[in-house]
Coordinates of C-alpha atoms (C1' of nucleotides) in Angstrom, one line a residue:
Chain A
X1 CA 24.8 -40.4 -7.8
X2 CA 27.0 -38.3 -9.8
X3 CA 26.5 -34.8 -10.6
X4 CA 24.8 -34.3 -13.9
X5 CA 27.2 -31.2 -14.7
X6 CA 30.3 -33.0 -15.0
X7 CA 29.1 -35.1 -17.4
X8 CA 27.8 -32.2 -19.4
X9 CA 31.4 -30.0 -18.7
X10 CA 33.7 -33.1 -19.6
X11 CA 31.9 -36.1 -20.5
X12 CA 35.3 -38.0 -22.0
X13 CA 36.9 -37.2 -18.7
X14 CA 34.3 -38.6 -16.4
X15 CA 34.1 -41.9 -18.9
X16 CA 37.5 -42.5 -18.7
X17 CA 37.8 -42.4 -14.5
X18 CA 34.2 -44.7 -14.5
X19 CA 36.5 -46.7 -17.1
X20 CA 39.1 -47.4 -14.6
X21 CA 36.8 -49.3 -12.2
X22 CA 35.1 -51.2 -15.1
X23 CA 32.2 -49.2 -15.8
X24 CA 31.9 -48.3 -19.6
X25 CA 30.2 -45.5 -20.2
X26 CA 27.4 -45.1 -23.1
X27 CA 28.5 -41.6 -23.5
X28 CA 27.0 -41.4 -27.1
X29 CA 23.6 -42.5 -25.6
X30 CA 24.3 -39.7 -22.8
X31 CA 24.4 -36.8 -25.5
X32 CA 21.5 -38.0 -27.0
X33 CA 19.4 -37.7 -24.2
X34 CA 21.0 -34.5 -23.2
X35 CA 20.5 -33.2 -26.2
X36 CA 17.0 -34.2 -26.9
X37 CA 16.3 -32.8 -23.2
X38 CA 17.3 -29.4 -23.2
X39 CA 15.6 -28.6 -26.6
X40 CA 12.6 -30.1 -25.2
X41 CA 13.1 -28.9 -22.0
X42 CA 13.5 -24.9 -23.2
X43 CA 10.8 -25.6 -25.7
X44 CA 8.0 -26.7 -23.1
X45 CA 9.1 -23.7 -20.6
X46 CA 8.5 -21.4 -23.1
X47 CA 5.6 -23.3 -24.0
X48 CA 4.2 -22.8 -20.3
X49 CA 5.4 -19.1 -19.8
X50 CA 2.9 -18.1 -22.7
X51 CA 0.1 -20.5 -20.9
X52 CA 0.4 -18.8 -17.5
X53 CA 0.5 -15.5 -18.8
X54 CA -2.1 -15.9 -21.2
X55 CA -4.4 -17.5 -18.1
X56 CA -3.0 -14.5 -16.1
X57 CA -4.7 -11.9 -18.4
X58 CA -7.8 -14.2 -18.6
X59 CA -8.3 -14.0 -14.8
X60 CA -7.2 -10.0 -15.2
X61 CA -10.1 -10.0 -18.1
X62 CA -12.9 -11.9 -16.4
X63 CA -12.1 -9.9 -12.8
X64 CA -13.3 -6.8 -15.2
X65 CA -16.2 -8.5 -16.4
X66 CA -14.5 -8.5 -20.0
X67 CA -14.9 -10.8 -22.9
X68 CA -11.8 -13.3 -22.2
X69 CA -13.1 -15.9 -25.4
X70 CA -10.4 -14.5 -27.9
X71 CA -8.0 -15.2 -25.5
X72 CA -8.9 -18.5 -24.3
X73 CA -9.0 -19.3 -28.0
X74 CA -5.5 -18.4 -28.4
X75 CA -3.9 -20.7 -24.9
X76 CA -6.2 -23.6 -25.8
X77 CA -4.4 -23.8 -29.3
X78 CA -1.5 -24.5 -27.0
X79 CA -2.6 -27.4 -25.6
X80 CA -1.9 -30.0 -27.3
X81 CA 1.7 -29.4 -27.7
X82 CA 3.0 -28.3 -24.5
X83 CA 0.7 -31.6 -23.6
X84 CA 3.2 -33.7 -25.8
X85 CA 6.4 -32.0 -24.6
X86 CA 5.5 -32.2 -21.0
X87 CA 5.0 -36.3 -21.4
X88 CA 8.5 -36.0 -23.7
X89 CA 10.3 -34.4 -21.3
X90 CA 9.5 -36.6 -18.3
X91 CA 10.1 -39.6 -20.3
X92 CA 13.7 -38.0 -21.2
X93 CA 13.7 -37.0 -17.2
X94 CA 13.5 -40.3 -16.5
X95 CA 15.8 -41.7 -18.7
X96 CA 18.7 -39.2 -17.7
X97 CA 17.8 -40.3 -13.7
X98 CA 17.6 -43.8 -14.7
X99 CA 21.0 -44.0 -16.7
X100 CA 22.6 -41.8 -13.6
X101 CA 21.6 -44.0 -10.9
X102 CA 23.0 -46.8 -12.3
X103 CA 26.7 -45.0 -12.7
X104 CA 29.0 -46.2 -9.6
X105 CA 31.3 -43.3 -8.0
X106 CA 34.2 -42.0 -9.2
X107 CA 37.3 -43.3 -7.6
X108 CA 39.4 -41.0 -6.1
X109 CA 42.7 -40.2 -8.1
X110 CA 45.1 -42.3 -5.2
X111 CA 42.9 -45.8 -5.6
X112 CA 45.3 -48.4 -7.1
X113 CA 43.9 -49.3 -10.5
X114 CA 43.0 -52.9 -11.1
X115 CA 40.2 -55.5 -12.5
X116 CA 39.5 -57.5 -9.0
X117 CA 40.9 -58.1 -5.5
X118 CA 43.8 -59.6 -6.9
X119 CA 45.2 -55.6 -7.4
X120 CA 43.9 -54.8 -4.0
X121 CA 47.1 -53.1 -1.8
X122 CA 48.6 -54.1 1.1
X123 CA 48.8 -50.9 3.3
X124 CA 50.1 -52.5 6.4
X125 CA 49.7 -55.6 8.8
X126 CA 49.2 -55.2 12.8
X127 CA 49.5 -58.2 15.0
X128 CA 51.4 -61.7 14.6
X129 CA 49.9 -64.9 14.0
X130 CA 50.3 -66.9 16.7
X131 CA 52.4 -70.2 15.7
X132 CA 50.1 -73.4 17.1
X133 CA 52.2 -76.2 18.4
X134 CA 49.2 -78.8 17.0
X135 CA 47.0 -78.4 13.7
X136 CA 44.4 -75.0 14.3
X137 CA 40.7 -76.3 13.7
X138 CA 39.0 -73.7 12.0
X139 CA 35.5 -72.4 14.0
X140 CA 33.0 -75.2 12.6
X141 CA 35.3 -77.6 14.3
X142 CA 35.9 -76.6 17.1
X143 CA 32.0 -74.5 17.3
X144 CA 30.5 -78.1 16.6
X145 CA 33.2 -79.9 18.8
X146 CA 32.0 -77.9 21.7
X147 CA 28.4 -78.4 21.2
X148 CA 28.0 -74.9 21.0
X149 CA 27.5 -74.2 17.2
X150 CA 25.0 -75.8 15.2
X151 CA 24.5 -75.7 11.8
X152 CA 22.1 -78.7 10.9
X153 CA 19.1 -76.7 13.4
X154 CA 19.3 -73.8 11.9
X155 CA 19.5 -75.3 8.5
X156 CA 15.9 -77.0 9.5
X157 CA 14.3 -74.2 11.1
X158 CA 15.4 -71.8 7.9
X159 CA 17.8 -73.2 5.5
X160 CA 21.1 -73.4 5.1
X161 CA 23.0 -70.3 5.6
X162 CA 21.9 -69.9 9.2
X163 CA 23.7 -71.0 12.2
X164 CA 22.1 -71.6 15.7
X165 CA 24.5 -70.4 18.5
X166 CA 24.2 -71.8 22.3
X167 CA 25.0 -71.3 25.5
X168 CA 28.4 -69.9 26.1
X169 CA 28.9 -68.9 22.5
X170 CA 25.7 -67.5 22.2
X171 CA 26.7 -65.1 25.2
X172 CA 30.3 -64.3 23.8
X173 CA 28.7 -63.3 20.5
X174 CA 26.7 -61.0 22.4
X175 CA 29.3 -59.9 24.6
X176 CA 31.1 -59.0 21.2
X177 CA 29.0 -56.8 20.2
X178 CA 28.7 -55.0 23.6
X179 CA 32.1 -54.6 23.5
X180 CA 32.1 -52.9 20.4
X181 CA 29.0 -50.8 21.4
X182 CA 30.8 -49.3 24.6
X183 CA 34.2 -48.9 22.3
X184 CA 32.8 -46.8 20.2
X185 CA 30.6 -44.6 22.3
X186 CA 33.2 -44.1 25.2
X187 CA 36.3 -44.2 23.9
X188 CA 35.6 -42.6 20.0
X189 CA 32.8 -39.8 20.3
X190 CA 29.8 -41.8 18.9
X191 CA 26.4 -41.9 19.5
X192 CA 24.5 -45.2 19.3
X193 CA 21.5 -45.5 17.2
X194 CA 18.5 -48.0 17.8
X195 CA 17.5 -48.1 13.9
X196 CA 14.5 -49.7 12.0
X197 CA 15.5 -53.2 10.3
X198 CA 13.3 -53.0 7.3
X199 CA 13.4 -50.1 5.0
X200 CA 11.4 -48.5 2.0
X201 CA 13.3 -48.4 -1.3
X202 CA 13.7 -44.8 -1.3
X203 CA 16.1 -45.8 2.0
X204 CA 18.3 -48.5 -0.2
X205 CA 18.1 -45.9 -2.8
X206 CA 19.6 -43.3 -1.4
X207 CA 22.3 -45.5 -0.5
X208 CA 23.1 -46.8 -3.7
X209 CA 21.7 -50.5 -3.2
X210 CA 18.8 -49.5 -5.4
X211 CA 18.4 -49.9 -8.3
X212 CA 20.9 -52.2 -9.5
X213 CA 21.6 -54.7 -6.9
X214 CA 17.9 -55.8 -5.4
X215 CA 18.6 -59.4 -6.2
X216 CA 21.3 -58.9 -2.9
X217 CA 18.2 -58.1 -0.9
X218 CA 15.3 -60.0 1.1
X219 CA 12.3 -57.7 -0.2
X220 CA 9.1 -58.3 1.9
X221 CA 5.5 -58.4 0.8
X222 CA 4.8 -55.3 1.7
X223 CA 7.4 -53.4 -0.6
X224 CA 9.6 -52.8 2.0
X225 CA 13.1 -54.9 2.6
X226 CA 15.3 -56.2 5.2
X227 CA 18.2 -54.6 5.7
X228 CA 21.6 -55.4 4.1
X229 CA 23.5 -53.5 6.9
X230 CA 22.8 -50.8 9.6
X231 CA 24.3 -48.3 6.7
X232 CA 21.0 -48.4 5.2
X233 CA 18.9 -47.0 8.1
X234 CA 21.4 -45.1 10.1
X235 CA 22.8 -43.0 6.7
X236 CA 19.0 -42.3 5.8
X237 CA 18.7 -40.3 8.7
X238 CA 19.8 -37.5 7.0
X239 CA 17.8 -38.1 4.3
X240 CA 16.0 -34.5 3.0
X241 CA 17.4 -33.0 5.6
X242 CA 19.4 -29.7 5.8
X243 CA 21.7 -30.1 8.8
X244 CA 23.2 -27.1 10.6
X245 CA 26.9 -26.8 9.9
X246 CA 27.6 -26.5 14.0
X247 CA 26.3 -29.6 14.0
X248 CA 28.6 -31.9 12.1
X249 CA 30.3 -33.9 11.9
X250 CA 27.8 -36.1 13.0
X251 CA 29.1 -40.0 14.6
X252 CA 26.8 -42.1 14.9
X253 CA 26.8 -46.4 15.7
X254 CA 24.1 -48.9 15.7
X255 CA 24.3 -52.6 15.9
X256 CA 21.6 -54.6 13.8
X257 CA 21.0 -57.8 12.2
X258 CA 21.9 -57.7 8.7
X259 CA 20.2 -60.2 5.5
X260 CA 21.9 -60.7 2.3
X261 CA 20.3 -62.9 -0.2
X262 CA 23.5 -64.0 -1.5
X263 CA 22.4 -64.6 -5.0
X264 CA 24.9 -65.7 -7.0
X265 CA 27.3 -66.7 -4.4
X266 CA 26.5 -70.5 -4.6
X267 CA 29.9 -72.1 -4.1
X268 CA 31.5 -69.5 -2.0
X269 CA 32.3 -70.0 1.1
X270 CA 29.4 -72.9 2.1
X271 CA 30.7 -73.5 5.2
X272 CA 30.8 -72.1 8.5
X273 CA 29.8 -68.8 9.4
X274 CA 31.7 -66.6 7.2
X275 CA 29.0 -66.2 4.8
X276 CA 25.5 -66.0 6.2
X277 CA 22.1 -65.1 5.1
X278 CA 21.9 -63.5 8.7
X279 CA 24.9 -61.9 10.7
X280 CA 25.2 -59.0 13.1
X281 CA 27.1 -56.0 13.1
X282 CA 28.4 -53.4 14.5
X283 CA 28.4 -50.2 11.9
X284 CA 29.8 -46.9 12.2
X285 CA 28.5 -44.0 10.4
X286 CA 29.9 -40.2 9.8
X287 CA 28.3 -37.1 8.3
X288 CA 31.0 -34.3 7.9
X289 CA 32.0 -31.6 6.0
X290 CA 33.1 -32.3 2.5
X291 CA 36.7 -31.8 3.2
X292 CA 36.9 -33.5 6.3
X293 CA 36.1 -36.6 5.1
X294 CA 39.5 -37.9 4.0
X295 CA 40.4 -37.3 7.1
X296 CA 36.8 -38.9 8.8
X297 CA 37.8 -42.0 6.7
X298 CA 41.3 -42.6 8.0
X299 CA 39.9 -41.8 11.4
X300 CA 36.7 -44.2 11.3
X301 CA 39.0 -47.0 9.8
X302 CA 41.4 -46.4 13.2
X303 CA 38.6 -46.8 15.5
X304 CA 37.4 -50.0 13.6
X305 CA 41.3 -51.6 13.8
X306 CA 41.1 -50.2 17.5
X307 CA 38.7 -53.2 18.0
X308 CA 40.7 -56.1 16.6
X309 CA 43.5 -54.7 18.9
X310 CA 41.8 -54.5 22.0
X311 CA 40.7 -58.2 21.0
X312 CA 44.0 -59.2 20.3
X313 CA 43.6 -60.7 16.7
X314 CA 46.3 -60.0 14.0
X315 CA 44.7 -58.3 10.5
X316 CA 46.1 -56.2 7.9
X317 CA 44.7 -52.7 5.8
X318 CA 43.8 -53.5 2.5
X319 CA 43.2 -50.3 0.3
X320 CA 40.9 -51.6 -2.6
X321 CA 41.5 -51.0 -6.4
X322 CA 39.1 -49.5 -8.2
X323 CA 37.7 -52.3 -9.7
X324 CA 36.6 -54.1 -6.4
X325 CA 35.5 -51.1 -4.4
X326 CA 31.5 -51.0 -3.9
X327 CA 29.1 -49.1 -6.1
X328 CA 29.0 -46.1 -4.0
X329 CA 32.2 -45.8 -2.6
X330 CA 35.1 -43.7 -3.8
X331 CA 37.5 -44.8 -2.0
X332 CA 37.5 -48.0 0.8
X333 CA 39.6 -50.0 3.0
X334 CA 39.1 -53.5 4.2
X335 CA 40.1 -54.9 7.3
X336 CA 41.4 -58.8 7.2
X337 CA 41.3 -60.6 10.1
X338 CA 43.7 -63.4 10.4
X339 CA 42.1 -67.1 10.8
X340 CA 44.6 -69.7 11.1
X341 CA 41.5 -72.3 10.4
X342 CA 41.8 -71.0 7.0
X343 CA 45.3 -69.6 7.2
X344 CA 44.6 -66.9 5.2
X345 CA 43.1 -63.0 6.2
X346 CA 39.3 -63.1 5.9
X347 CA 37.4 -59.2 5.2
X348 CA 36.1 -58.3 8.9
X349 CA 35.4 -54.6 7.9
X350 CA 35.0 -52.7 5.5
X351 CA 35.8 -48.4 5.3
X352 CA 34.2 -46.0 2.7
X353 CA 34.3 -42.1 2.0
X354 CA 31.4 -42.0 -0.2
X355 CA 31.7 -38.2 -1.1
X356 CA 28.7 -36.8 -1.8
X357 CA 27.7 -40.0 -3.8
X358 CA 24.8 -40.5 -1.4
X359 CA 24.2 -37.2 0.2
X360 CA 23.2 -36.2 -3.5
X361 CA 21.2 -39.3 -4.0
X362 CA 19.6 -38.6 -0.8
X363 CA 19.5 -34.5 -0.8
X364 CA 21.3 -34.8 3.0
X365 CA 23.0 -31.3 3.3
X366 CA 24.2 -29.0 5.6
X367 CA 24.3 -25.2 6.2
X368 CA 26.7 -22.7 7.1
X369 CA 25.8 -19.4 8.9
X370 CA 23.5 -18.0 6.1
X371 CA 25.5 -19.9 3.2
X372 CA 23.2 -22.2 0.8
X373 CA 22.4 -25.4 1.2
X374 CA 25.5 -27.7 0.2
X375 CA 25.7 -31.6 0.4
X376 CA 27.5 -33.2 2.9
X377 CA 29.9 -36.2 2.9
X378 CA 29.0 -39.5 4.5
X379 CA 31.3 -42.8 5.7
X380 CA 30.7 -45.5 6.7
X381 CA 32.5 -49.1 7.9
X382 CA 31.8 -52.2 9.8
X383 CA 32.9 -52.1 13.7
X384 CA 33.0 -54.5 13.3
X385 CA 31.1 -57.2 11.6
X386 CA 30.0 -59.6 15.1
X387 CA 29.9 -63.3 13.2
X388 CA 33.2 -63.4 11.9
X389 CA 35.2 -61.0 14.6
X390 CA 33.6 -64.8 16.6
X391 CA 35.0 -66.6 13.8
X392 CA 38.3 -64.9 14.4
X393 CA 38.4 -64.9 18.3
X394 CA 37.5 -69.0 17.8
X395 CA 40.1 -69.6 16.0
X396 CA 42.8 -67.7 17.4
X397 CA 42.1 -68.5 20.8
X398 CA 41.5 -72.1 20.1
X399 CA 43.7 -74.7 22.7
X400 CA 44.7 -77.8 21.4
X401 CA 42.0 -79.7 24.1
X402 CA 39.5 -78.2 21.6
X403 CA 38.6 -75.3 24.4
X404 CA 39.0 -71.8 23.7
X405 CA 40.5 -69.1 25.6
X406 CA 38.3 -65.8 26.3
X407 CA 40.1 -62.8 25.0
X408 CA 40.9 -60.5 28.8
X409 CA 38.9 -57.7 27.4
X410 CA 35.5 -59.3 26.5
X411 CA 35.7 -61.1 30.4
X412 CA 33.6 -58.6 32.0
X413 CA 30.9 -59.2 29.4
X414 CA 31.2 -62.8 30.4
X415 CA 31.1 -62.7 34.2
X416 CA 34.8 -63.5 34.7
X417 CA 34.3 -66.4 32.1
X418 CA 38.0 -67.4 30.9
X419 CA 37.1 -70.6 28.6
X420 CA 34.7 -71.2 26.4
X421 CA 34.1 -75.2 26.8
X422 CA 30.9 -77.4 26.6
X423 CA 28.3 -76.8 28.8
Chain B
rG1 C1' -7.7 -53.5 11.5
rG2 C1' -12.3 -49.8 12.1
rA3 C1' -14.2 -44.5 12.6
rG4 C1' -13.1 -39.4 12.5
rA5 C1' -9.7 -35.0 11.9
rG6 C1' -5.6 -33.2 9.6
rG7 C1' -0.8 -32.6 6.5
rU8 C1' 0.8 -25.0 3.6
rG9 C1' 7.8 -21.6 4.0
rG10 C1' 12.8 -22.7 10.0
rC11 C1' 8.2 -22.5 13.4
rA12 C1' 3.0 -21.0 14.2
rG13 C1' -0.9 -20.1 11.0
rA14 C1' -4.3 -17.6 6.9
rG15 C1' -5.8 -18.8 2.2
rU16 C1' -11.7 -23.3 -0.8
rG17 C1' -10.7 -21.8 -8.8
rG18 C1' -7.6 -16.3 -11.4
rU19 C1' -2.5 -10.5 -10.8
rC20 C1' -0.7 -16.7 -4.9
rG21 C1' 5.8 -18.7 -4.3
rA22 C1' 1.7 -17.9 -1.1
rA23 C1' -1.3 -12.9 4.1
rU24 C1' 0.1 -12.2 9.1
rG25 C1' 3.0 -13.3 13.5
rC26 C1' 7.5 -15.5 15.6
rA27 C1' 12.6 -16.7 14.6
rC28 C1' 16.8 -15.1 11.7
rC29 C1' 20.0 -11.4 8.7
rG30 C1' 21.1 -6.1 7.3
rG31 C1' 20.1 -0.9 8.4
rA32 C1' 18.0 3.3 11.2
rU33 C1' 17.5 4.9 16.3
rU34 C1' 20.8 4.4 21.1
rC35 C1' 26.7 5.8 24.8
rG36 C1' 25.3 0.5 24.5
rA37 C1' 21.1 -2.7 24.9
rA38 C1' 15.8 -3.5 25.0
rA39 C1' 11.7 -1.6 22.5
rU40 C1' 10.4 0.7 17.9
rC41 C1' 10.8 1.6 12.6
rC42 C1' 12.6 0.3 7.4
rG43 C1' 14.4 -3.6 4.3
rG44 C1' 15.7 -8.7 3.4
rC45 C1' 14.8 -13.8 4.3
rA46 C1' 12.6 -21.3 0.3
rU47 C1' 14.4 -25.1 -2.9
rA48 C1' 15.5 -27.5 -7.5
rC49 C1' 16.1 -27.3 -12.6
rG50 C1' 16.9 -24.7 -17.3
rG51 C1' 18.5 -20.5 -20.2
rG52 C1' 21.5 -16.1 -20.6
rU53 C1' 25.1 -10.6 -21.8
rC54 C1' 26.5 -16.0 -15.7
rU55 C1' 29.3 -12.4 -8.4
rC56 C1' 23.5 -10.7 -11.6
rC57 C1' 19.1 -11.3 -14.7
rC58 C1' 15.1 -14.2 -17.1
rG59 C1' 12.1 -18.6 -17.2
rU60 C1' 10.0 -23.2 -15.3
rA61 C1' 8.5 -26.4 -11.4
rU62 C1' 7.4 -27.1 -6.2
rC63 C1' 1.7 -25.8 -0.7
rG64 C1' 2.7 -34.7 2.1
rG65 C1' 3.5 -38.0 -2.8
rG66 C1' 1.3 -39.5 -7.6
rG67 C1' -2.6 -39.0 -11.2
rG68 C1' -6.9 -36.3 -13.2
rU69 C1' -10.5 -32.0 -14.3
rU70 C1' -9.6 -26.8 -16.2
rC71 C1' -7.4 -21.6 -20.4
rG72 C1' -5.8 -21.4 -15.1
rA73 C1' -5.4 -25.8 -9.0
rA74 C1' -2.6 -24.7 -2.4
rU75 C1' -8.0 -24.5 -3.5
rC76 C1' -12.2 -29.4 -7.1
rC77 C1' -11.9 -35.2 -8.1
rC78 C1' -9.3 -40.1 -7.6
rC79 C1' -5.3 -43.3 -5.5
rC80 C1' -1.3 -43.7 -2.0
rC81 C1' 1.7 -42.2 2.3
rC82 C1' 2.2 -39.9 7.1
rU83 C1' 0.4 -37.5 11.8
rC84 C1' -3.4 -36.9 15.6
rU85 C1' -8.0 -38.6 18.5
rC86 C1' -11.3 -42.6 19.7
rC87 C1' -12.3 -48.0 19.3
rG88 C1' -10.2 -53.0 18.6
rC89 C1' -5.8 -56.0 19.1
rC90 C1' -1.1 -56.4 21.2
rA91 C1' 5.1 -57.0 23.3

RNA sequence: GGAGAGGUGGCAGAGUGGUCGAAUGCACCGGAUUCGAAAUCCGGCAUACGGGUCUCCCGUAUCGGGGGUUCGAAUCCCCCCCUCUCCGCCA
């Protein structure tokens, strides 16, 4: 969420920036409602100042055993006004909350401008892709050639958009994400997190995936919903809370199953694992100081590229344009893994400085020494996302026997394992 | 899931219809005292929103959340959430 007083200090200003990453702006319905609220608004606080201290001088009256009727006469008159503006001003409440929480963040001013991924930029590529010496399969091939993937069983136990995972592969996949887990704790300060998977709305709120994108979500029975991503929980934690200054910034990982519905994404990507109703990963999460967090993002992105180095798999940055970037974020960078199945880079991770997009949303703020409460900045970015870092290490370790070669890092996760064949 | 108890400021804890944004204690900050410290004394110490003559003043709201009764609600009524104790169930 956006802070109300920009819009009323320069509302063309803010409509042109929420322009530039395709938001337009009903600016003529925002002065209305601003408008209409503050008469209202200053009318009913005036209307309530004369009620309390008219009741004031009727308890002052009655405590002397006086007659309080004339007086009572005179607030009850009141009534039925400050009645009507109190129910006009929460409706106008309302609908100023209602239109805010559905206004994305403002990019910040060194995001490329552009409509879609198409005007994404190329910040730099790490890593060569390897030249085969026989046709690459991509991961469903060789996953289904090794008897290790299976997409019909999962299909029957849920539907399609699961995959089953055996043996072996089951174990790397896991061994992933240990990997990642001990990366990030040892080597990059953070702590790990063991988070709820299922959430209350005021959780995907405060994050931004509420209210406008609940069709993206598995919502349960009992009100409460899966969990997109770890973001969700871990961010929350600082939800309403007033966090001492010393204490930031704050680094925190958690590794969780993630559901997306994936309404509206039909024909995209239907096969294999790339796009899944279930996946794991590996998140990272950072509460700092408001003008530490350009710097937190460049440094949280590192730590997630530190992963596809260790495991040996060539990507490139990506800094997204304004018009592709998420809701909350102001400013992100992908990570795209290489996948010579597909021969093209595939989004493995994703980097955001939300500002204090959330932290407002959420009222997570932070104190220094006797200061006021001010809200803190939070990050967050996938370290990485488990299916398709497989995806990635199946296909670039693939051998042309169909076997594929266990990246040296991830073989003390496996017991020494070097090959991934069938079992 | 059942029965009971309870949710008040950073913490502890009073307050059961009126001058209560809320006693008192602890913690914290400033000052006095002291060579310095402890102790003691004095003062300060919530958040959000709105308005203004905008480093300050005024107003409004907030005692788990929402609704209601009333001129007036922390206090009474209803619904919900959470915590604790006991029982049941259970990895």
């Amino acid at each position: 969420m956006l802070d109300i007083q920009l819009f009323r200090k320069d509302l063309p200003a803010v409509a042109s920036r929420l322009a530039s990453r395709g938001f337009q702006l009903d600016t003529a319905r925002f002065e209305t409602l601003e408008a209409e609220r503050k008469a209202i608004q200053t009318r009913t606080q005036e209307l309530q100042s004369r009620r309390n201290s008219l009741s004031k001088q009727i308890g002052v009256a009655k405590g002397k055993g006086e007659d309080a009727s004339a007086l009572m006469a005179e607030v009850g008159g009141l009534g039925d006004e400050l009645k009507a503006m109190e129910t006009r001003l929460d409706g106008i409440q309302a609908e100023l909350q209602e239109l805010l929480a559905a206004i994305p963040n403002l990019p910040q001013p060194d995001v490329p401008l552009g409509d879609d991924a198409a005007a994404n930029v190329e910040l730099r590529r790490v890593g060569t892709p390897r030249q085969f010496d026989f046709t690459p399969k991509d991961h469903v091939d060789l996953g289904e050639g090794l008897d290790l993937l299976d997409f019909a069983t999962a299909a029957k136990i849920a539907s399609s958009r699961f995959v089953l995972m055996r043996g072996p592969l089951a174990r790397l996949h896991r061994a992933l994400t240990q990997f990642m887990l001990d990366v990030h704790t040892q080597e990059h300060g953070y702590e790990e997190v063991y988070v709820p998977y299922i959430v209350n709305a005021d959780s995907l709120r405060g994050t931004g995936q509420l209210p406008k994108f609940e069709a993206d979500l598995f919502k349960l029975t009992n009100d409460m919903y899966l969990i997109p991503t770890a973001e969700v929980p871990v961010t929350n934690i600082v939800r309403d809370e007033i966090i001492p200054a010393e204490n930031l910034p704050i680094r925190l990982v958690a590794h969780t199953p993630c559901f997306r519905s994936e309404a509206g994404s039909y024909g995209r990507d239907t096969r294999g694992m790339i796009r899944q109703h279930q996946f794991d990963k590996v998140e990272l999460v950072q509460f700092v100081r408001p003008e530490e967090s350009n710097a937190a993002l460049e440094e949280l992105t590192g730590h997630a590229e530190t992963i596809l180095q260790k495991l040996g798999l060539p990507y490139r940055v990506m800094l997204l344009c304004t018009g592709d970037m998420g809701f909350s974020s102001s400013k992100t960078y992908d990570l795209e893994v290489w996948l010579p199945g597909q021969n093209t880079y595939r989004e493995i991770s994703s980097c955001s400085n939300f500002e204090a997009f959330q932290a407002r949303r959420m009222q997570a703020r932070f104190r220094a020494d006797q200061g006021r409460p001010e809200l803190l900045h939070t990050l967050n970015g996938s370290g990485l996302a488990v299916g398709r870092t497989l995806v990635a290490v199946l296909e670039n370790y693939q051998n042309a026997d169909g076997s594929v070669t266990i990246p040296e890092v991830l073989r003390p996760y496996l017991g020494g394992m070097e090959r991934l064949s069938a079992v």
